[in-house]
XYZ file of C-alpha atoms in Angstrom:
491
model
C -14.898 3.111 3.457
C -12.779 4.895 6.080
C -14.661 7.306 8.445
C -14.573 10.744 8.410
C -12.227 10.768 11.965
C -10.223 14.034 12.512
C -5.974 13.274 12.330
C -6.164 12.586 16.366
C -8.398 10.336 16.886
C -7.193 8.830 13.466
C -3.656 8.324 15.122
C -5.107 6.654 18.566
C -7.335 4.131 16.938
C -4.267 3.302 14.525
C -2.116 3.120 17.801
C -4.521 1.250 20.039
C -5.394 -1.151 17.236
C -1.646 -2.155 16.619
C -1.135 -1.884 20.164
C -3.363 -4.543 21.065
C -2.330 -6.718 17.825
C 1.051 -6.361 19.167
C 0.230 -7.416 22.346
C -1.676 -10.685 20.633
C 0.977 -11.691 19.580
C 3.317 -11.587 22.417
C 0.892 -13.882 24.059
C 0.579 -16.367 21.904
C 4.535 -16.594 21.031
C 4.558 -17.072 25.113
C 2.380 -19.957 24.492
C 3.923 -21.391 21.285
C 7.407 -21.259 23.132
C 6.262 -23.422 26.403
C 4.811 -25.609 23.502
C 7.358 -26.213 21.351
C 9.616 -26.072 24.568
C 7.926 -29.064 26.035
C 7.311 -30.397 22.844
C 11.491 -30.447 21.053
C 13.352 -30.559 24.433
C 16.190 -28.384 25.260
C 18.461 -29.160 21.867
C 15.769 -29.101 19.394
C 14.251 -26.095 20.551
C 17.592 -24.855 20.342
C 17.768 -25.484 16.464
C 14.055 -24.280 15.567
C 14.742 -20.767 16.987
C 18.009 -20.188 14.968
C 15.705 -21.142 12.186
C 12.609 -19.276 13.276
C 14.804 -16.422 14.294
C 16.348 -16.129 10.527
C 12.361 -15.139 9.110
C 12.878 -11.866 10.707
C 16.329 -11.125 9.770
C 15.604 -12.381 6.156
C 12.933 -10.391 5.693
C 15.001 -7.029 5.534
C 16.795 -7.950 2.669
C 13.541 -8.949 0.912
C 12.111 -5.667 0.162
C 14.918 -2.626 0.451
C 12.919 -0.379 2.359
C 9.973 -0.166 0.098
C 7.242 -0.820 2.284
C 8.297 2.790 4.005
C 8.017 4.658 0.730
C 4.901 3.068 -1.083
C 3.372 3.715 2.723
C 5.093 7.287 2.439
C 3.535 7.700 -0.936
C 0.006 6.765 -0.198
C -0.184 8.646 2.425
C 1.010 12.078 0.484
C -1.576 11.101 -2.477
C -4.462 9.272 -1.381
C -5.933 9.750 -4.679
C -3.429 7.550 -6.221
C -3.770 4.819 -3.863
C -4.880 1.979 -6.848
C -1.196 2.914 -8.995
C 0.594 2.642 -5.836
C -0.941 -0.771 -5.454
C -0.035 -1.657 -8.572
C 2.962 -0.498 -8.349
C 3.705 -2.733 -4.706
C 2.577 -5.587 -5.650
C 4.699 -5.929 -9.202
C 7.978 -4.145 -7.475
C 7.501 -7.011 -4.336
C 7.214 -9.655 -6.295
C 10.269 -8.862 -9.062
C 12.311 -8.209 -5.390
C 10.802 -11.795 -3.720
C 11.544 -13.239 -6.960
C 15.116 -11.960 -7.140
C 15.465 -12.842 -3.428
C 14.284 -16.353 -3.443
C 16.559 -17.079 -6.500
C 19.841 -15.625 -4.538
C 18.619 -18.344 -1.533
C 18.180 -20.829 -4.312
C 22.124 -20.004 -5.572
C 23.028 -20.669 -1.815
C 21.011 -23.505 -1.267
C 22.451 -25.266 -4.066
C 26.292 -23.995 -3.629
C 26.796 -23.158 -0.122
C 24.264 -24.750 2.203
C 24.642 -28.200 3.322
C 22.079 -30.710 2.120
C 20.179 -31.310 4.958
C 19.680 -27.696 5.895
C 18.194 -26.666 2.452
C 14.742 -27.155 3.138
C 15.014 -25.408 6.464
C 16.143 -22.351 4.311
C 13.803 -22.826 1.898
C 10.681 -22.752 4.219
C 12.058 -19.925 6.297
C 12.869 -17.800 3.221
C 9.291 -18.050 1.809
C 8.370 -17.268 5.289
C 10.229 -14.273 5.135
C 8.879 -12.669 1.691
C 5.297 -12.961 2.852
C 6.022 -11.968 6.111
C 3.691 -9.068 7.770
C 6.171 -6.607 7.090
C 6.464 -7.575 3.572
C 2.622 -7.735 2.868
C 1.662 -5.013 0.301
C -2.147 -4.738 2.160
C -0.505 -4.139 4.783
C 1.376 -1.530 3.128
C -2.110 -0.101 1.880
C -3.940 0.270 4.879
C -1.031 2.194 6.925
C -1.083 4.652 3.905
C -4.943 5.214 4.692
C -4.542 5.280 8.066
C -6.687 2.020 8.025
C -4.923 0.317 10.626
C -7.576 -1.577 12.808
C -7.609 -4.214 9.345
C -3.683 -4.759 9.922
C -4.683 -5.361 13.784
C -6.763 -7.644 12.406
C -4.953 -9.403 9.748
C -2.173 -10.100 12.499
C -5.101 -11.688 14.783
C -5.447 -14.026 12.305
C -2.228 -14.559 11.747
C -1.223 -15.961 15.068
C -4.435 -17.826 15.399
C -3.793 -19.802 12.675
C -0.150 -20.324 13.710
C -0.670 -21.600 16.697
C -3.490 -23.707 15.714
C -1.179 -25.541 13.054
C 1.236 -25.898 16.393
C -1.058 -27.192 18.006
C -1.787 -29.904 14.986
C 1.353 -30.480 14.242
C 2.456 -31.171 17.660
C -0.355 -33.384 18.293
C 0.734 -35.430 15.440
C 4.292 -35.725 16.454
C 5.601 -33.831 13.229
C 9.884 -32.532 12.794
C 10.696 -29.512 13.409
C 10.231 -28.265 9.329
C 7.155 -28.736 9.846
C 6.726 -25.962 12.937
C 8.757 -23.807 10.487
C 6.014 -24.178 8.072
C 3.552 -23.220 10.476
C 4.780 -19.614 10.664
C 5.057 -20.178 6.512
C 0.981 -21.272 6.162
C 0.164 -18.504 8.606
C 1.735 -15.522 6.562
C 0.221 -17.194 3.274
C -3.255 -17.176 5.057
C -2.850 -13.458 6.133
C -1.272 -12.545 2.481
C -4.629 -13.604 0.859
C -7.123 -12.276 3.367
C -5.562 -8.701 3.608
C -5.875 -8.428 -0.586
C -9.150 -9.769 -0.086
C -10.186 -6.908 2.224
C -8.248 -4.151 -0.002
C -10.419 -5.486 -2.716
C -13.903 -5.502 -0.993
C -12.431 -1.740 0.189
C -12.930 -0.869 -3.179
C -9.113 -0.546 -3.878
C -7.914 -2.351 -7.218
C -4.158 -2.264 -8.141
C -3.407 -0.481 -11.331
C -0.517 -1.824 -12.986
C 0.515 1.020 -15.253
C 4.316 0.168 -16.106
C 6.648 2.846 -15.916
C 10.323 2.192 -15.954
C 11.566 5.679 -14.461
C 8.852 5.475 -11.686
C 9.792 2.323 -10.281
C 13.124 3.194 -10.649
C 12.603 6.195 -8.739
C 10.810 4.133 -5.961
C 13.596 1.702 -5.312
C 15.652 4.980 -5.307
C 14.523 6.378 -2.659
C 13.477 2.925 -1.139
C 16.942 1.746 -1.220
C 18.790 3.607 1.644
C 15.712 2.872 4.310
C 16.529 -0.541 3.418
C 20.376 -0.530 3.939
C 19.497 1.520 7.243
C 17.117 -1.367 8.673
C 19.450 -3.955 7.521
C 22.411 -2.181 9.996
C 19.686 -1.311 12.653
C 19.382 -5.491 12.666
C 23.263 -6.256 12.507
C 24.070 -3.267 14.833
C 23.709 -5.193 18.172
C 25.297 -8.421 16.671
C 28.391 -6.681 16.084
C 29.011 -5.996 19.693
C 28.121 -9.804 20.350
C 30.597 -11.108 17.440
C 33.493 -8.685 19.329
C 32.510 -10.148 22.768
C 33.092 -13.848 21.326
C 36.168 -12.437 20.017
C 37.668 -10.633 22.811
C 35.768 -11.688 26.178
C 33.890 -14.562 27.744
C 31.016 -16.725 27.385
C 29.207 -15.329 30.141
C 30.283 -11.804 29.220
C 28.050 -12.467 26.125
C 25.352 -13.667 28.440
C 25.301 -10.884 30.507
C 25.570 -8.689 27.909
C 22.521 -10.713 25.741
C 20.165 -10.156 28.321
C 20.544 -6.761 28.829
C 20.058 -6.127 25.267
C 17.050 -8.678 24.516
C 15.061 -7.367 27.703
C 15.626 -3.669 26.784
C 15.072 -4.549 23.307
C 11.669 -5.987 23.594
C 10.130 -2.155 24.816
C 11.200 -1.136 21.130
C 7.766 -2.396 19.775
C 6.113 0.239 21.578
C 8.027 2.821 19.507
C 7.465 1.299 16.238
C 3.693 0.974 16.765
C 3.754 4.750 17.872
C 5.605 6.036 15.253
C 3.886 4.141 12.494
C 0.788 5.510 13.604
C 2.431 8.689 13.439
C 3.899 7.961 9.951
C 1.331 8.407 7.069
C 0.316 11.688 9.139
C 3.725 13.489 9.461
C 4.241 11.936 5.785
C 1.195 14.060 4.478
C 2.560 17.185 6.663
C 5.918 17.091 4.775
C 4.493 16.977 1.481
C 1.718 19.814 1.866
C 4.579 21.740 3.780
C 1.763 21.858 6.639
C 2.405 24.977 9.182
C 1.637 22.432 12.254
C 4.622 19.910 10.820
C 7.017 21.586 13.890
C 4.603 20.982 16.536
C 3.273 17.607 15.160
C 7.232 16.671 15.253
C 7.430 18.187 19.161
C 3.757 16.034 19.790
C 5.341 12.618 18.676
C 8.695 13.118 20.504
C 6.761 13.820 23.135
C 4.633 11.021 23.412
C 7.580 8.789 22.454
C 9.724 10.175 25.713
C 6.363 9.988 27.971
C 6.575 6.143 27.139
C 10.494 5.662 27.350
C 11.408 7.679 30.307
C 8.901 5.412 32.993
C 10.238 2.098 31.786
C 14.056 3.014 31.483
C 14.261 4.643 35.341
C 11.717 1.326 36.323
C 14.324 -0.746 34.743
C 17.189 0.891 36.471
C 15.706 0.853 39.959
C 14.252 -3.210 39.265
C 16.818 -4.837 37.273
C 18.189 -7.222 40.071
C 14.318 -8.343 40.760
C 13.879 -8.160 36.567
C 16.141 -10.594 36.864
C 15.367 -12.816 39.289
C 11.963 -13.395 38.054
C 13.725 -14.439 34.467
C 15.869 -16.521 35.891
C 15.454 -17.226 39.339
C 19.018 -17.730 40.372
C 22.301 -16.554 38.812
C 23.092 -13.708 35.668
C 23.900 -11.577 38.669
C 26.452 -9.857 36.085
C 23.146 -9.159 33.867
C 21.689 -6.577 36.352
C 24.446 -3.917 35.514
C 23.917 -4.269 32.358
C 20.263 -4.043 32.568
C 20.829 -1.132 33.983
C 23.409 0.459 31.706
C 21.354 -0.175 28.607
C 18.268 0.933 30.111
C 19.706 4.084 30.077
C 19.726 4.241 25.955
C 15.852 3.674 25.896
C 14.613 7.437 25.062
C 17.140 7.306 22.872
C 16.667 4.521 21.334
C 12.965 5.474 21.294
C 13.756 8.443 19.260
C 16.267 6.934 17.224
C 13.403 4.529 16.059
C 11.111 7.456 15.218
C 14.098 8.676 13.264
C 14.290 5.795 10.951
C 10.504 6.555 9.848
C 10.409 10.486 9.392
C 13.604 10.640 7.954
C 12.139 8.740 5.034
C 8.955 10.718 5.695
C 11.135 14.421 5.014
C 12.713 13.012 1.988
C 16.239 12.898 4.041
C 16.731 9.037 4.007
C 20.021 8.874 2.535
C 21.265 11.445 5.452
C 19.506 8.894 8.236
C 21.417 5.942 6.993
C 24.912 8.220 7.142
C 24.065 8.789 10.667
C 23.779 4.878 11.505
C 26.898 4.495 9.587
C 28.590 6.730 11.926
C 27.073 5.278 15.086
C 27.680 1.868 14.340
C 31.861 2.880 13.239
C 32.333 4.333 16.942
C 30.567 1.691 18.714
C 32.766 -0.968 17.027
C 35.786 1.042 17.612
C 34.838 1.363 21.232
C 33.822 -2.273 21.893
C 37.756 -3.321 20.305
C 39.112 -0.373 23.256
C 36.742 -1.432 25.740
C 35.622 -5.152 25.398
C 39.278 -6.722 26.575
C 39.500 -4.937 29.504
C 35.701 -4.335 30.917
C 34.017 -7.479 29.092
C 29.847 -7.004 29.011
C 30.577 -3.422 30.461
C 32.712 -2.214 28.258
C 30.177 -3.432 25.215
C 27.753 -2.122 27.201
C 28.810 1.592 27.022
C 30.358 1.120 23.542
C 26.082 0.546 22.528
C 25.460 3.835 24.936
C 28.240 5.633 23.174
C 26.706 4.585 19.700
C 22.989 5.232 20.310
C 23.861 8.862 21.779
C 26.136 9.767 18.701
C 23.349 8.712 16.330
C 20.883 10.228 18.366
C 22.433 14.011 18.708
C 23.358 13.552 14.313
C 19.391 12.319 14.248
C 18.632 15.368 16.226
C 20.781 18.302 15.060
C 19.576 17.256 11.127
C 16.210 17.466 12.026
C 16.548 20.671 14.122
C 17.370 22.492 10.509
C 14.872 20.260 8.260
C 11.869 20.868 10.390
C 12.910 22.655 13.934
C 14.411 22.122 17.308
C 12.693 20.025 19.734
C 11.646 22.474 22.967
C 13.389 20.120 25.359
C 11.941 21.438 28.421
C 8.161 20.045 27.129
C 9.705 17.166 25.472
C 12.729 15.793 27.879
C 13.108 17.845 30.701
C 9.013 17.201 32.157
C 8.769 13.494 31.271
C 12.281 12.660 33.025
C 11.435 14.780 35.638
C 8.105 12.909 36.769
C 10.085 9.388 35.843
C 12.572 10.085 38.557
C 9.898 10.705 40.708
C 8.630 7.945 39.931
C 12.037 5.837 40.490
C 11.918 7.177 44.025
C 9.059 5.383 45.067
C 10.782 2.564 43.897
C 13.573 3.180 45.415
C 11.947 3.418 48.510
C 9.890 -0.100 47.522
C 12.959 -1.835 47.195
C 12.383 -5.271 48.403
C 8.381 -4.945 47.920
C 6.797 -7.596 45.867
C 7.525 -6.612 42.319
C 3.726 -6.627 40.991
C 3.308 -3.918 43.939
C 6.433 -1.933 42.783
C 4.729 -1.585 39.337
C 1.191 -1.102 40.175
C 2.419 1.834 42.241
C 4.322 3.244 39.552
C 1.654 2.888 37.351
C -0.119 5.467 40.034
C 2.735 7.454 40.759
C 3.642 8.513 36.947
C 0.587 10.009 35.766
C 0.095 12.000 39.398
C 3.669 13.345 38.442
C 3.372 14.046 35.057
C 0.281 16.355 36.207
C 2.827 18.217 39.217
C 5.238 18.988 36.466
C 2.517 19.853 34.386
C 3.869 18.089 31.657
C 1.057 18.915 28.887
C 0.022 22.146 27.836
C -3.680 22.961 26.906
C -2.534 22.867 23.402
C -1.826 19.044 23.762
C -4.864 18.575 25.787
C -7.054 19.893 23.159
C -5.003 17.677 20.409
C -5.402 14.301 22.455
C -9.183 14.732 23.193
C -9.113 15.431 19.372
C -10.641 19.361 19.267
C -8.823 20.209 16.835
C -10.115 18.851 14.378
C -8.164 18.380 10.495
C -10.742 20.040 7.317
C -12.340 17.602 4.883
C -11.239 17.331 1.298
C -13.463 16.030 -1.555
C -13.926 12.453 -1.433
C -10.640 10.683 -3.208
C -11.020 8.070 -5.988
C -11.140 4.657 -3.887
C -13.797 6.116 -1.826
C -11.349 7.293 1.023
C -11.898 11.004 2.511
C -8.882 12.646 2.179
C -7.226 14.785 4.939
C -5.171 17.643 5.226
C-alpha cells in the first residue's frame, strides 16, 4: 500500500528514486563498456554496440506511445487501476506480437543469414525492455516509483553479472546481447510479481472501442518519440552526404555529450507526469502554477550545465579524449546552448499527452524537424559540423516557441521572469567564476560552481515563498476515500 504522502513530497521521492536508479545504471554501463572493451577488442566492440544500440531504437516502434497513456490514464482514475492493467498487458502483447512477426518477415526476406539471430535477440530485448514493461507502467500511474528504482537495480545487477559469466567463459558476442535480453526478462517477472503482492490484479474486460480508443490517442505520442529518435540522425545522414568524416565527428560529440543531460529531464518530468495528468483531468485551479513549478525546476537544472558547458568545453574535451576533436569544442558549445530548450521540449512530449493535445505536439516536431533538414542542405556544404550545428539550434527553438505558444492558450503563459529570466541570470553568474577559473583543475571548476549556483540563485531570489512552502511540502493535497486496489487517492 502506498502512503498517505502529500503531491510534493510524492514528486521528490518519485524523482530521487529514479534519480538514483538512473544514476545505477550509468555506472554500471561504465563498467560493462571497459569490460566488454577489454574483453571484444576495438572491432568487435564496434559490432556489439550497433547491435546493443538497436534495443533502444527498436523499442519505440514496439509500443506506439502507449505506455504514456495507460500511465496518463491511471493516474486520472486510480480507481480503475486493475482494467487498465488488463487492458496493458493484452494491448502490449497483441503490439509485441505484431512487432516480433514484422522482424520475423525481415529476418527471413531482408536480413542476411548470419545477422538473424543478432536481430532476433535484440528485438526480444526490445519488447521487454524497461520502457515497455507494463509494471512499470503501473507504478508511475500510482506515483509508486521507488519499485521502478528498484526493478532497474535489479536489472543491471543481473546484467552485468551475466557479463561477467559470460566473459569469464569466453562466450560470442550473441551471447552479451542476450545478457541485456535475460536481464529485462528477470525485471519483467519481478515487477508483475510486486504489482501482484500490491494487491493489483489485471482485469481483462474486452472492449473493442476502448482499446481502440487507447491506441488512438496512444498513436501520435508514438510517431512523436519515434522522430524525437531519428531527429538527430537526420543531421548525421546530411553530414555523410554533404561534408566530412570528421565534420560528423565533431558534430557526434557535441550531440552525444549534450545529449546524455537529457535523462535528467525525463526523470523530472515523469515524476511530474501522473500529477499534472490528474490536474488536467479534475481541471485543478493550481494546473497553471503546477505548469510554471515544473518549468521551473526543469530551467533551474538546464541553465547551470548549458553555461558550464559553454565556459568548459575545450577541458570537456580534453578529459574525453585527451588529444585532438579540437573542432568538437565549438560545437560543444553551440549545442549547449539548446539545453533549456531541449529540457522543455522534453517536458513537452509528456504534458502534451497529459492535456489531451498529443496530436498538436507531434505537428510541432514535424515542423521542427522540416526546417532543420532544410537548413542542414543550406548550411552543411558550406559550414560542415557548424552549419548542422545551428540547423539543430534553429530546429529545437522553432519547436520550442510552437511547444510554448500552444500551451500558453491550453493552460497559460509561463511568467518568464520566475521561470527564465532568474535561473539564467544566477547561471551566468555562475559562468563567470568559471570564466575567471579558466585553466583551474576541472574538478575545482565544478565544485565551485556547485557553490556558486545556489548562493546566486538566493541573490536573484529566484524562489518565491510560494515555492518554498511547495518544496518543503506545506501544502499539503486533501485525502480521498481509499480507491479499490488499496491506493489513497489524491486530488
Amino acid at each position: 500500500m502506498r502512503s498517505r504522502r502529500s503531491t510534493p513530497v510524492r514528486i521528490l521521492v518519485n524523482f530521487f528514486s529514479r534519480f538514483a536508479a538512473r544514476i545505477l545504471s550509468i555506472l554500471v554501463s561504465i563498467v560493462v563498456m571497459g569490460m566488454l572493451g577489454r574483453y571484444l577488442g576495438e572491432r568487435q566492440y564496434g559490432e556489439y554496440t550497433f547491435w546493443y544500440g538497436l534495443i533502444f531504437f527498436l523499442q519505440q516502434f514496439s509500443d506506439i506511445g502507449l505506455e504514456v497513456i495507460i500511465v496518463r490514464e491511471i493516474a486520472r482514475n486510480r480507481k480503475d487501476v486493475s482494467l487498465y492493467f488488463g487492458d496493458a498487458v493484452i494491448l502490449k502483447a497483441s503490439l509485441s506480437a505484431l512487432f516480433m512477426a514484422v522482424i520475423a518477415v525481415l529476418a527471413v526476406s531482408v536480413v542476411p543469414a548470419p545477422s538473424v539471430p543478432f536481430l532476433l535477440v535484440v528485438s526480444l530485448a526490445a519488447v521487454v525492455g524497461a520502457s515497455q514493461d507494463v509494471s512499470i507502467w503501473v507504478f508511475r500511474g500510482i506515483e509508486s516509483m521507488e519499485y521502478e528504482a528498484v526493478l532497474t537495480a535489479v536489472s543491471q545487477l543481473v546484467w552485468i553479472t551475466c557479463i561477467y559469466f559470460f566473459i569469464s567463459e569466453k562466450l560470442s558476442i550473441l551471447h552479451m546481447l542476450a545478457a541485456q535480453l535475460a536481464a529485462n526478462v528477470l525485471r519483467t517477472g519481478l515487477g508483475i510479481t510486486l504489482v501482484l503482492l500490491k494487491g493489483i490484479k489485471p482485469s481483462f474486460r474486452f472492449d473493442r472501442q476502448r482499446f481502440k480508443e487507447h491506441l488512438r490517442v496512444a498513436l501520435p505520442v508514438g510517431v512523436t518519440f519515434i522522430t524525437s529518435v531519428t531527429y538527430n540522425y537526420a543531421n548525421i545522414a546530411l553530414l555523410k552526404w554533404l561534408a566530412e568524416p570528421e565534420d560528423i565527428a565533431a558534430y557526434s560529440v557535441g550531440t552525444t555529450l549534450t545529449t546524455g543531460f537529457l535523462f535528467l529531464a525525463i526523470t523530472l518530468t515523469t515524476s511530474f507526469f501522473p500529477v499534472f495528468s490528474r490536474y488536467v483531468h479534475e481541471k485543478d485551479e493550481r494546473l497553471p502554477d503546477f505548469y510554471a513549478q515544473v518549468s521551473k525546476y526543469l530551467v533551474l537544472v538546464a541553465a547551470p550545465i548549458s553555461v558550464g558547458l559553454l565556459f568548459v568545453a575545450d577541458e570537456v574535451i580534453a578529459l574525453v579524449f585527451h588529444h585532438g576533436f579540437a573542432t568538437s569544442i565549438l560545437s560543444l558549445q553551440v549545442l549547449s546552448l539548446t539545453l533549456v530548450l531541449r529540457f522543455m521540449n522534453r517536458m513537452y512530449r509528456f504534458i502534451f499527452p497529459a492535456a489531451d493535445h498529443q496530436t498538436a505536439n507531434l505537428k510541432h516536431e514535424a515542423a521542427a524537424i522540416v526546417v532543420n533538414v532544410l537548413l542542414s542542405l543550406l548550411l552543411i556544404s558550406r559550414y560542415g559540423y557548424l552549419g548542422a550545428s545551428m540547423a539543430f539550434v534553429a530546429g529545437e527553438t522553432l519547436l520550442f516557441t510552437l511547444n510554448y505558444l500552444f500551451m500558453s492558450r491550453a493552460i497559460a503563459p509561463l511568467p518568464f521572469l520566475e521561470v527564465f529570466c532568474k535561473p539564467l541570470a544566477a547561471s551566468l553568474v555562475m559562468g563567470m567564476v568559471l570564466f575567471l577559473l579558466r585553466g583551474a583543475p576541472l574538478l575545482c571548476s565544478m565544485a565551485a560552481a556547485l557553490l556558486i549556483y545556489p548562493a546566486a540563485l538566493l541573490l536573484v531570489r529566484a524562489f518565491s515563498r510560494k515555492e518554498l512552502e511547495f518544496i518543503r511540502g506545506i501544502a499539503r493535497t486533501p485525502k480521498r476515500p481509499m480507491a479499490a486496489d488499496g491506493d489513497a487517492k489524491h486530488v
